[in-house]
XYZ file of C-alpha atoms in Angstrom:
729
model
C 190.485 1.082 18.672
C 189.579 4.363 20.350
C 186.665 6.706 19.955
C 186.777 8.787 16.774
C 186.583 12.499 17.585
C 184.409 13.719 14.729
C 182.256 16.860 15.100
C 178.562 16.027 15.395
C 176.025 17.250 12.892
C 172.276 17.118 13.641
C 170.582 15.166 16.411
C 171.686 11.542 16.924
C 169.066 8.921 16.167
C 168.195 5.408 17.307
C 167.459 3.219 14.251
C 166.219 -0.348 14.635
C 166.504 -3.187 12.128
C 164.650 -6.468 12.523
C 162.648 -8.974 10.528
C 160.476 -12.073 10.584
C 163.319 -14.634 10.688
C 167.059 -15.098 10.445
C 168.757 -15.181 7.037
C 167.096 -12.146 5.433
C 170.373 -10.213 4.996
C 169.664 -7.824 7.853
C 173.193 -7.744 9.301
C 174.749 -7.053 5.889
C 172.308 -4.185 5.447
C 173.014 -2.761 8.919
C 176.791 -2.761 8.357
C 176.577 -1.007 4.984
C 174.052 1.585 6.186
C 176.051 2.291 9.351
C 179.211 2.992 7.317
C 177.293 5.211 4.862
C 175.482 7.087 7.626
C 178.674 7.740 9.621
C 180.238 9.207 6.499
C 177.182 11.352 5.686
C 176.727 12.767 9.177
C 180.406 13.054 10.099
C 179.474 11.388 13.384
C 180.291 7.880 14.608
C 177.648 5.159 14.621
C 177.376 2.433 17.274
C 175.861 -0.914 16.244
C 174.195 -2.670 19.194
C 173.329 -6.285 18.296
C 170.349 -7.361 20.394
C 171.245 -10.998 19.902
C 170.698 -13.626 22.640
C 173.169 -15.956 20.887
C 176.116 -13.539 21.354
C 177.310 -13.894 17.736
C 180.285 -11.721 16.654
C 179.441 -11.090 12.957
C 179.747 -7.288 13.061
C 183.208 -7.349 14.634
C 184.342 -9.847 11.988
C 183.611 -7.367 9.167
C 184.764 -4.235 11.028
C 188.066 -5.774 12.087
C 187.258 -5.612 15.812
C 188.410 -8.881 17.344
C 187.317 -8.561 20.949
C 184.849 -5.688 21.419
C 183.846 -4.192 24.754
C 180.345 -5.423 25.651
C 177.388 -4.180 27.682
C 178.240 -6.885 30.198
C 181.779 -5.477 30.519
C 180.491 -1.933 31.052
C 177.925 -2.978 33.649
C 180.616 -4.839 35.599
C 182.999 -1.889 35.458
C 180.438 0.784 36.325
C 177.902 -1.089 38.427
C 174.162 -1.175 37.718
C 173.398 2.098 39.487
C 172.022 4.766 37.121
C 173.823 7.554 38.981
C 177.142 5.765 38.564
C 176.483 5.268 34.863
C 175.528 8.923 34.370
C 178.651 10.185 36.155
C 180.780 7.856 34.031
C 179.264 8.890 30.678
C 182.603 10.042 29.296
C 184.217 6.788 30.414
C 181.554 4.842 28.507
C 182.271 6.768 25.314
C 185.987 6.179 25.671
C 185.569 2.434 26.077
C 183.442 1.757 22.973
C 185.258 -0.405 20.393
C 185.476 1.639 17.173
C 186.643 0.843 13.648
C 188.620 3.070 11.262
C 185.432 3.862 9.283
C 183.658 5.527 12.231
C 181.456 2.568 13.119
C 181.689 0.869 16.517
C 179.974 -2.136 18.044
C 178.620 -2.764 21.520
C 177.360 -6.365 21.858
C 175.302 -7.471 24.849
C 177.949 -9.969 25.931
C 180.711 -12.277 24.766
C 178.887 -15.455 25.797
C 175.262 -16.565 26.012
C 175.621 -16.743 29.775
C 176.610 -13.054 29.897
C 173.787 -12.101 27.533
C 171.264 -13.931 29.717
C 172.040 -11.517 32.572
C 171.441 -8.342 30.532
C 168.078 -6.653 31.151
C 166.429 -3.317 30.249
C 167.544 -2.034 33.653
C 171.144 -2.405 32.468
C 170.628 -1.431 28.827
C 168.504 1.706 29.052
C 170.824 3.990 31.061
C 173.834 3.027 28.930
C 172.013 3.547 25.617
C 170.509 6.843 26.789
C 174.024 8.187 27.533
C 175.432 6.911 24.242
C 172.674 8.501 22.151
C 173.824 11.937 23.303
C 176.990 11.465 21.222
C 176.408 8.600 18.768
C 173.803 7.423 16.318
C 172.715 3.958 17.476
C 171.795 1.192 15.034
C 170.004 -1.702 16.772
C 170.445 -5.006 14.935
C 167.577 -6.883 16.601
C 167.183 -10.634 16.730
C 163.780 -11.858 15.517
C 162.730 -12.965 19.030
C 159.809 -10.931 20.291
C 161.340 -9.690 23.590
C 164.205 -8.025 21.722
C 161.851 -6.547 19.108
C 159.470 -5.157 21.729
C 162.340 -3.486 23.581
C 163.809 -1.987 20.379
C 160.455 -0.736 19.135
C 159.888 1.185 22.365
C 163.066 3.271 22.036
C 163.684 3.507 18.260
C 163.090 6.657 16.220
C 162.688 4.573 13.056
C 162.267 0.828 12.552
C 163.173 -1.049 9.376
C 161.545 -4.431 8.879
C 163.748 -6.509 6.557
C 162.120 -9.482 4.818
C 162.863 -11.762 1.884
C 160.324 -12.577 -0.834
C 159.608 -16.106 0.314
C 156.147 -17.228 1.250
C 157.048 -18.042 4.866
C 158.753 -14.664 5.404
C 155.877 -12.706 3.892
C 153.214 -14.675 5.780
C 155.075 -14.010 9.029
C 155.356 -10.310 8.120
C 151.604 -9.961 7.573
C 150.854 -11.834 10.790
C 153.344 -9.815 12.846
C 152.120 -6.480 11.520
C 148.575 -7.336 12.551
C 149.778 -8.237 16.022
C 151.944 -5.117 16.289
C 148.958 -2.918 15.512
C 146.768 -4.641 18.079
C 149.526 -4.221 20.664
C 149.782 -0.498 19.793
C 153.381 -0.559 18.694
C 154.362 2.484 16.594
C 153.784 0.975 13.144
C 153.782 4.503 11.701
C 157.522 4.599 12.492
C 158.088 1.298 10.681
C 159.282 0.871 7.080
C 159.501 -2.373 5.087
C 162.592 -3.374 3.134
C 161.996 -6.241 0.708
C 165.435 -7.796 0.294
C 166.690 -10.103 -2.493
C 163.306 -9.919 -4.226
C 164.751 -11.304 -7.477
C 166.561 -14.212 -5.830
C 166.183 -17.399 -7.913
C 163.156 -19.295 -6.610
C 161.496 -16.217 -5.069
C 157.744 -15.854 -5.643
C 156.644 -13.550 -8.529
C 156.571 -9.795 -7.977
C 152.786 -9.617 -8.571
C 152.189 -12.172 -5.834
C 154.490 -10.279 -3.471
C 152.340 -7.214 -4.015
C 149.245 -9.129 -2.851
C 150.859 -9.685 0.535
C 151.519 -5.985 0.980
C 148.017 -5.059 -0.206
C 146.786 -7.112 2.765
C 148.953 -4.903 4.972
C 147.671 -1.729 3.349
C 151.194 -0.415 2.683
C 154.034 -0.669 0.175
C 157.666 -1.565 0.916
C 160.049 1.376 1.069
C 162.425 -0.334 -1.323
C 162.933 -3.614 -3.198
C 166.604 -4.603 -2.856
C 167.913 -6.842 -5.638
C 170.053 -9.889 -5.073
C 173.608 -8.988 -6.115
C 176.374 -11.527 -6.581
C 178.944 -8.871 -5.647
C 177.331 -8.408 -2.226
C 177.498 -12.158 -1.687
C 181.171 -12.232 -2.740
C 182.059 -9.251 -0.515
C 180.465 -10.981 2.440
C 182.571 -14.088 1.885
C 185.739 -11.980 1.537
C 185.116 -10.257 4.887
C 184.391 -6.975 3.073
C 181.639 -4.369 3.341
C 180.046 -3.721 -0.058
C 179.850 0.072 0.220
C 183.591 0.275 0.856
C 184.609 -1.874 -2.135
C 181.793 -1.292 -4.679
C 180.486 2.176 -3.892
C 179.098 2.686 -7.405
C 177.172 -0.608 -7.586
C 173.430 -0.517 -8.267
C 172.805 -2.194 -4.887
C 174.456 0.742 -3.112
C 173.259 3.616 -5.281
C 169.689 2.488 -5.980
C 169.056 0.308 -2.942
C 170.680 2.032 0.020
C 170.008 5.622 -1.034
C 166.197 5.589 -0.329
C 166.867 4.046 3.094
C 169.479 6.669 3.960
C 167.053 9.410 2.872
C 164.410 8.094 5.279
C 166.950 7.981 8.117
C 167.956 11.556 7.320
C 164.321 12.720 7.368
C 163.574 10.896 10.618
C 162.783 13.274 13.475
C 164.049 11.825 16.755
C 161.214 11.210 19.197
C 161.219 12.725 22.675
C 162.283 9.582 24.534
C 161.632 8.839 28.166
C 164.030 5.879 27.859
C 161.568 3.447 29.320
C 160.151 0.207 27.979
C 157.095 -1.888 28.745
C 159.259 -5.028 28.552
C 160.092 -6.066 32.110
C 163.511 -7.340 33.131
C 162.049 -10.848 33.469
C 160.142 -10.672 30.180
C 163.275 -9.517 28.317
C 164.838 -12.895 29.093
C 161.640 -14.941 28.660
C 160.426 -16.774 25.588
C 158.333 -15.054 22.939
C 155.001 -16.585 23.936
C 155.278 -15.454 27.569
C 156.166 -11.902 26.570
C 153.432 -11.726 23.962
C 150.822 -12.757 26.525
C 152.203 -10.320 29.096
C 152.013 -7.369 26.692
C 148.732 -8.288 24.961
C 146.242 -5.454 25.273
C 143.190 -7.211 23.956
C 143.447 -10.529 25.753
C 144.635 -9.366 29.168
C 143.487 -5.769 29.279
C 146.540 -4.781 31.323
C 146.045 -1.414 33.043
C 149.181 0.395 34.265
C 149.059 2.492 37.430
C 147.228 5.785 37.447
C 149.055 9.024 38.067
C 148.360 10.956 41.230
C 148.519 14.350 39.524
C 145.091 15.911 39.561
C 145.658 18.113 36.519
C 146.880 15.163 34.466
C 143.861 13.097 35.499
C 141.613 15.957 34.439
C 143.289 16.105 31.020
C 143.080 12.327 30.809
C 139.342 12.270 31.583
C 138.601 15.100 29.156
C 140.491 13.332 26.378
C 138.667 10.111 27.188
C 135.266 11.799 26.889
C 136.226 13.381 23.543
C 137.512 10.127 22.092
C 134.507 8.231 23.515
C 132.124 10.457 21.523
C 134.158 10.058 18.324
C 134.283 6.276 18.744
C 130.507 6.079 19.220
C 130.038 8.121 16.020
C 132.371 5.765 14.147
C 130.481 2.741 15.448
C 127.243 4.266 14.214
C 128.697 5.095 10.784
C 130.129 1.592 10.400
C 126.879 0.142 11.778
C 128.654 -1.780 14.520
C 126.162 -2.675 17.231
C 127.537 -2.987 20.765
C 125.149 -5.078 22.806
C 125.171 -5.394 26.553
C 127.825 -7.846 27.636
C 129.797 -7.604 24.362
C 132.980 -8.575 26.164
C 134.270 -11.028 23.573
C 137.769 -10.839 22.139
C 136.683 -10.123 18.568
C 134.538 -7.118 19.550
C 137.255 -5.845 21.888
C 139.850 -6.014 19.112
C 137.582 -4.252 16.641
C 136.749 -1.375 18.962
C 140.399 -1.182 20.060
C 141.474 -0.483 16.471
C 138.812 2.236 16.149
C 140.002 3.948 19.355
C 143.597 3.776 18.118
C 142.618 5.375 14.793
C 140.675 8.163 16.544
C 143.676 8.888 18.780
C 145.998 9.145 15.784
C 143.763 11.800 14.229
C 143.734 13.912 17.390
C 146.104 16.862 17.176
C 148.677 17.485 19.918
C 148.035 14.181 21.691
C 151.383 12.792 22.811
C 151.022 9.452 24.578
C 153.722 6.886 25.159
C 152.884 3.315 24.224
C 152.259 2.449 27.876
C 149.948 5.448 28.225
C 148.167 4.520 25.001
C 147.683 0.940 26.214
C 146.224 2.203 29.472
C 144.033 4.784 27.697
C 142.616 2.280 25.195
C 141.943 -0.309 27.895
C 140.115 2.160 30.121
C 137.995 3.348 27.199
C 137.280 -0.223 26.101
C 136.119 -0.975 29.634
C 133.794 2.035 29.550
C 132.351 1.251 26.125
C 132.057 -2.529 26.468
C 132.135 -3.243 30.164
C 131.827 -1.881 33.674
C 134.281 1.001 33.458
C 136.851 1.081 36.281
C 135.357 -2.098 37.754
C 136.507 -4.215 34.789
C 140.110 -4.363 35.965
C 138.887 -5.554 39.371
C 136.539 -8.106 37.814
C 139.490 -9.545 35.881
C 141.428 -10.129 39.098
C 140.446 -13.563 40.496
C 141.826 -12.681 43.945
C 139.174 -9.951 44.432
C 136.228 -11.534 46.232
C 134.072 -8.451 46.802
C 133.789 -5.027 45.161
C 132.079 -2.222 47.085
C 131.339 1.145 45.488
C 130.599 3.456 48.412
C 130.738 6.584 46.242
C 131.879 7.382 42.713
C 135.382 8.147 43.999
C 135.565 5.480 46.721
C 135.801 1.884 45.493
C 136.747 -0.721 48.088
C 137.613 -4.361 47.515
C 137.984 -7.433 49.658
C 141.142 -9.340 48.829
C 142.472 -12.225 50.907
C 139.918 -11.342 53.554
C 141.113 -7.717 53.889
C 139.177 -4.571 52.911
C 141.185 -2.072 50.865
C 140.440 1.293 49.246
C 141.524 1.076 45.587
C 142.916 3.751 43.276
C 140.051 3.250 40.822
C 137.360 5.935 40.500
C 134.288 6.749 38.436
C 134.026 10.204 36.862
C 130.804 11.039 38.674
C 127.570 9.585 40.056
C 126.017 9.431 36.580
C 128.700 6.994 35.409
C 128.026 4.766 38.435
C 124.303 4.679 37.589
C 125.076 3.888 33.943
C 127.268 0.952 34.992
C 124.530 -0.320 37.335
C 122.018 -0.149 34.477
C 124.465 -1.975 32.228
C 124.673 -4.744 34.825
C 120.962 -5.197 35.471
C 119.559 -4.605 31.958
C 120.648 -7.999 30.487
C 119.104 -9.676 33.539
C 115.678 -8.256 32.768
C 115.811 -5.844 35.705
C 115.533 -2.081 35.868
C 116.712 0.554 38.286
C 115.411 4.117 38.506
C 113.617 6.341 40.988
C 110.567 4.094 40.977
C 112.703 0.958 41.503
C 115.801 2.244 43.336
C 116.921 -1.109 44.771
C 118.052 -4.193 42.848
C 119.396 -7.635 43.767
C 120.722 -9.573 40.801
C 123.166 -12.206 39.652
C 125.794 -11.888 36.905
C 126.460 -14.624 34.353
C 129.580 -15.722 36.226
C 127.509 -16.246 39.383
C 128.564 -13.027 41.121
C 125.879 -11.518 43.338
C 125.031 -7.855 42.776
C 123.235 -5.388 45.009
C 122.668 -1.837 43.802
C 120.870 1.082 45.428
C 120.433 4.616 44.098
C 118.648 7.845 45.032
C 116.312 8.575 46.698
C 117.243 5.645 48.985
C 121.001 6.200 48.698
C 121.462 9.674 50.122
C 125.235 9.893 49.609
C 125.110 8.701 46.002
C 124.576 5.393 44.179
C 126.094 2.347 45.850
C 127.035 -0.967 44.276
C 128.204 -4.214 45.857
C 129.423 -7.209 43.846
C 130.164 -10.431 45.694
C 132.235 -12.721 43.527
C 132.657 -16.457 43.770
C 135.499 -18.694 42.732
C 135.050 -20.191 39.262
C 136.157 -23.480 40.775
C 134.221 -24.362 43.953
C 136.388 -24.773 47.043
C 136.944 -28.329 48.183
C 138.184 -29.806 51.465
C 141.844 -29.468 50.491
C 141.325 -25.739 49.914
C 139.833 -25.344 53.384
C 142.731 -27.208 54.991
C 145.116 -24.910 53.144
C 143.203 -21.802 54.233
C 143.083 -23.048 57.817
C 139.278 -22.851 57.831
C 138.855 -26.316 59.326
C 141.011 -29.348 60.117
C 140.730 -32.819 58.639
C 139.095 -34.408 61.706
C 136.258 -31.884 61.798
C 135.688 -32.105 58.038
C 135.726 -35.908 58.193
C 133.044 -35.774 60.880
C 130.869 -33.382 58.829
C 131.310 -35.512 55.716
C 129.944 -38.542 57.535
C 127.094 -36.491 59.037
C 126.030 -35.512 55.507
C 126.170 -39.160 54.451
C 124.201 -40.063 57.590
C 121.501 -37.598 56.386
C 121.743 -35.269 59.362
C 120.123 -31.843 58.993
C 122.791 -29.155 59.218
C 122.477 -25.375 59.645
C 125.536 -23.279 58.721
C 125.583 -20.099 60.780
C 127.760 -16.994 60.468
C 127.916 -13.258 60.027
C 128.053 -11.357 56.736
C 131.005 -12.348 54.580
C 132.067 -15.345 56.642
C 131.764 -17.761 53.695
C 128.556 -19.582 54.654
C 127.352 -20.223 51.114
C 130.781 -21.343 49.923
C 131.098 -23.769 52.840
C 127.566 -25.046 52.210
C 128.605 -25.726 48.635
C 131.590 -27.739 49.879
C 129.444 -29.814 52.261
C 126.934 -30.518 49.503
C 129.676 -32.313 47.554
C 129.342 -35.189 50.052
C 125.716 -35.859 49.066
C 125.611 -39.129 47.091
C 125.180 -38.710 43.350
C 122.101 -40.962 43.193
C 119.983 -38.590 45.332
C 117.716 -35.875 43.935
C 118.700 -32.441 45.277
C 116.593 -29.289 45.048
C 118.270 -25.997 45.996
C 116.285 -22.885 46.870
C 117.988 -19.480 46.859
C 117.228 -15.797 46.772
C 120.074 -15.319 44.282
C 121.438 -18.528 42.804
C 125.011 -18.965 44.014
C 125.374 -22.670 44.774
C 127.257 -24.790 42.260
C 126.608 -28.404 43.049
C 128.604 -31.048 41.211
C 125.881 -33.719 41.188
C 123.893 -34.333 38.008
C 120.551 -34.922 39.761
C 120.216 -31.311 40.897
C 117.449 -28.738 40.356
C 118.182 -25.093 41.170
C 115.321 -22.732 42.084
C 115.648 -18.949 42.446
C 113.153 -16.484 43.896
C 111.742 -13.614 41.836
C 111.179 -10.036 43.020
C 107.905 -8.196 42.272
C 107.545 -6.277 39.020
C 107.142 -2.504 38.739
C 103.496 -2.806 39.727
C 104.436 -4.771 42.859
C 103.053 -8.046 41.511
C 104.437 -11.392 40.411
C 106.830 -11.978 43.318
C 107.871 -15.568 44.038
C 109.361 -15.835 47.525
C 111.712 -18.364 49.104
C 108.706 -19.599 51.102
C 106.788 -20.249 47.876
C 109.730 -22.173 46.448
C 110.230 -24.289 49.590
C 106.563 -25.257 49.488
C 106.817 -26.039 45.777
C 109.980 -28.108 46.043
C 108.191 -30.494 48.419
C 106.096 -31.485 45.385
C 109.225 -32.201 43.325
C 110.136 -35.449 45.114
C 113.456 -34.221 46.574
C 115.746 -36.471 48.587
C 117.514 -33.407 49.948
C 116.470 -29.776 50.213
C 119.203 -27.129 50.354
C 118.104 -23.604 51.261
C 120.742 -21.017 50.394
C 119.756 -18.696 53.193
C 116.861 -18.597 55.644
C 115.768 -15.022 56.209
C 112.077 -15.125 56.996
C 108.894 -17.155 57.067
C 110.360 -19.923 54.903
C 112.166 -21.213 58.020
C 108.953 -22.817 59.284
C 108.332 -24.672 56.021
C 111.954 -25.776 55.925
C 111.732 -27.207 59.460
C 108.519 -28.980 58.576
C 110.218 -30.489 55.521
C 113.123 -31.695 57.683
C 110.626 -33.321 60.013
C 108.629 -35.034 57.268
C 111.030 -37.330 55.447
C 113.557 -34.909 53.975
C 116.463 -35.628 56.283
C 119.927 -34.539 55.269
C 118.839 -31.029 54.342
C 121.221 -28.075 54.522
C 120.665 -24.348 55.041
C 122.495 -21.170 56.091
C 121.455 -18.495 58.549
C 122.835 -15.140 59.681
C 123.930 -15.357 63.328
C 127.047 -14.796 65.412
C 126.874 -17.898 67.632
C 125.094 -21.278 67.571
C 122.756 -20.091 70.340
C 121.952 -16.905 68.373
C 121.087 -18.995 65.325
C 118.460 -20.890 67.331
C 116.953 -17.595 68.520
C 116.812 -16.364 64.919
C 115.130 -19.563 63.789
C 112.479 -19.093 66.485
C 111.872 -15.494 65.404
C 111.546 -16.467 61.728
C 109.070 -19.232 62.545
C 106.987 -16.736 64.509
C 106.991 -14.468 61.432
C 105.298 -17.289 59.541
C 102.744 -18.018 62.229
C 102.400 -15.874 65.321
C 99.761 -18.310 66.649
C 102.289 -21.092 67.225
C 103.347 -21.324 70.879
C 107.057 -20.974 71.557
C 107.300 -24.499 73.001
C 105.954 -25.934 69.742
C 108.511 -23.973 67.691
C 111.355 -25.113 69.961
C 110.169 -28.697 69.777
C 110.136 -28.449 65.980
C 113.676 -26.997 65.899
C 115.126 -29.536 68.342
C 113.680 -32.478 66.430
C 114.530 -31.130 62.969
C 118.031 -29.643 63.305
C 120.901 -31.969 64.197
C 123.991 -29.774 63.853
C 124.972 -26.108 63.706
C 128.297 -25.242 62.066
C 129.424 -21.756 63.121
C 131.724 -19.745 60.841
C 133.546 -16.625 62.028
C 135.782 -14.068 60.386
C 138.981 -13.056 62.210
C 141.056 -9.885 62.297
C 143.515 -11.163 59.674
C 140.686 -11.759 57.197
C 140.640 -15.553 57.576
C 137.410 -17.491 58.055
C 137.275 -20.441 60.406
C 134.777 -22.967 61.695
C 134.647 -21.910 65.360
C 131.933 -24.311 66.594
C 130.370 -27.578 65.537
C 127.407 -27.836 67.879
C 124.849 -30.637 68.219
C 121.172 -30.007 69.015
C 120.646 -32.805 71.513
C 116.959 -32.372 72.331
C 114.735 -30.207 74.487
C 114.519 -29.862 78.221
C 111.451 -27.976 79.345
C 111.215 -24.843 77.191
C 114.927 -24.805 76.414
C 116.683 -26.349 73.421
C 119.652 -28.418 74.608
C 122.982 -28.015 72.769
C 126.469 -29.447 73.189
C 129.653 -28.342 71.463
C 131.489 -31.192 69.740
C 134.388 -29.173 68.292
C 135.718 -25.660 68.851
C 138.415 -23.407 67.471
C 140.475 -21.749 70.188
C 142.519 -18.684 69.262
C 145.836 -18.621 71.122
C 147.252 -15.353 69.787
C 148.464 -13.363 66.778
C 151.927 -13.798 65.214
C 154.298 -11.047 64.028
C 152.690 -10.980 60.564
C 149.279 -10.330 62.130
C 148.047 -13.856 61.394
C 145.687 -15.448 63.886
C 147.070 -18.515 65.627
C 145.025 -21.234 67.291
C 143.854 -24.811 67.047
C 140.776 -26.934 66.397
C 139.957 -29.146 69.356
C 137.369 -31.744 70.255
C 135.489 -31.082 73.492
C 135.487 -34.733 74.558
C 131.729 -35.057 73.982
C 130.428 -37.710 71.579
C 127.344 -36.887 69.496
C 124.154 -38.564 70.676
C 123.844 -40.233 67.265
C 127.366 -41.741 67.356
C 126.101 -45.329 67.205
C 124.297 -44.553 63.933
C 127.637 -44.236 62.115
C 128.450 -47.882 62.690
C 124.892 -48.961 61.896
C 125.167 -47.259 58.488
C 128.610 -48.702 57.793
C 130.457 -45.426 58.333
C 133.797 -45.769 60.083
C 134.058 -42.817 62.474
C 136.479 -43.707 65.308
C 135.562 -42.731 68.842
C 138.981 -41.089 69.193
C 137.780 -38.319 66.844
C 135.947 -36.786 69.790
C 138.649 -37.295 72.403
C 139.669 -34.121 74.152
C 143.359 -33.251 73.822
C 144.724 -31.472 76.870
């Protein structure tokens, strides 16, 4: 068959038909409506079956034995959009048409062919066809196909039977469609075969639609003649034009199609090429607004951003008013799914009532998510907080938000509106923690519920504007296997440290800012036997020990009046009264170092602590300085004697140019000689270069020196071979 040259009347439309399940009579309805519409408009109609099973039902009734398919066109024209556009006339000439002005364009002849069709192939072909044909999409009930069709259709007809399973699915799907911001205002319900023997009563059917808050467009009766026509390979409207099914049933549907105003399509879809071929569950999760909070990319156009921000502020005010009217209380940290869904629906309703607001579904999803984040969460930081690969968030200014990801610092595209919004977010963070921040208290250190550490500083201390730093920690503590994978340490070094922990050696973990000291300390603590009582002392609780016999202590800053502070030093002194087997100090920064060393020297062997320093030797100097802060009267020789007898090992962590962290030294404190603390390196990391990808290359090596306590391993039944310390040339 060739293309029918019929003069066009009106603007061509894209009409979609789908339903909750197979067997609702959708294909029969599509065929009859397509024939009627082609006759009414004096313009051909193309039926595009979005069917992954590659069934040929439409061709059977239209007398088209082997129709041209999308797969055929894509092979002939190539997948390039330019090629498809230049061959638009060729596409029209190839469509398989029937004598009644209705053609079909299946996805493929086989399931294998259909499996290769994606939106990238479909969209350019359909966009060219719609310039000359009305397109009727007969959509399979799988969600990927429905999502694609809903994005491009001018009108959608949902065809369902009056069975309990069909109606239950309809109610459920409509609720989901609304939450996912599909255009339910463009969707009409057709209740087919409502008087079929065995169908549920009409009054009960009405209850289902009351739950939806809308009535079906039409109730189509079950007609024996339609059933007979189908079996005879006939189309009802061509053989029984005057039947009640045609005159009373199809007429209201055709009227709605006629009144449909084609939308201004961009011919894009939020269904990815991969998702189009995936199963329903995967696609549903990928597109879910409420559960994932997906945020598409921002535009770079300044004027559009300005319009976007202005609209957001207007809608924000209206949403707050609605929340007040409905007496919905949004408490700090109301980031649960139920609250998010409820507020999402309110934002959607407010948007619908706004005049002259034209947003695509993708834009609406992005808009609603950003506003949800502002109302319920941390504004532009929420998207970053949802990303587990982001380890640090640094707000340098309202329009400069940096992150650390895979060890690299990057400036993000996210921005606050102004400094006031930054301050509001900071207050939202610290308020649930019982803290405050204002001009009288312009500096705050706090901890979020997920363990993330927060530091915020505002004017008058922050001259360039409020600053916020959030250090995030993995929900699952890193173990040895993770460190081997990261290249932080090798198995021999970790095996040695494991046995040192079991041998109750006192270990200091040294490193600069952001080198992963606390995380590594957490990993080492996993080697402490479960029958020992552990007390951890931290400024901000970050450690997550796996042992049951663990008590976590956290310091407290002074109140507004400058009173009530509990320092790390106070906690170290107190924990000595708690009968600890091990004391773990998150970070030594001041006078508490002296008390910690005293504890190590008085029966609390096997303690762990971290310290800020760039080398093992620097860490000893810092320890001396901190001890002198506690007691300036102590002579330096006494402090050095205390350090040399208390500390057994220093593990040095360093951060490299490629963002990786590595253990660069494992150094033993071997005693004191005169006024100098003696040290010897047991293991080192030697960098040998940088590869083409910018990754640091090197190796962990033993220095050939055995620790002075080597014989203790055997005495305690720990099998540490002497070869561990052999130097490899």
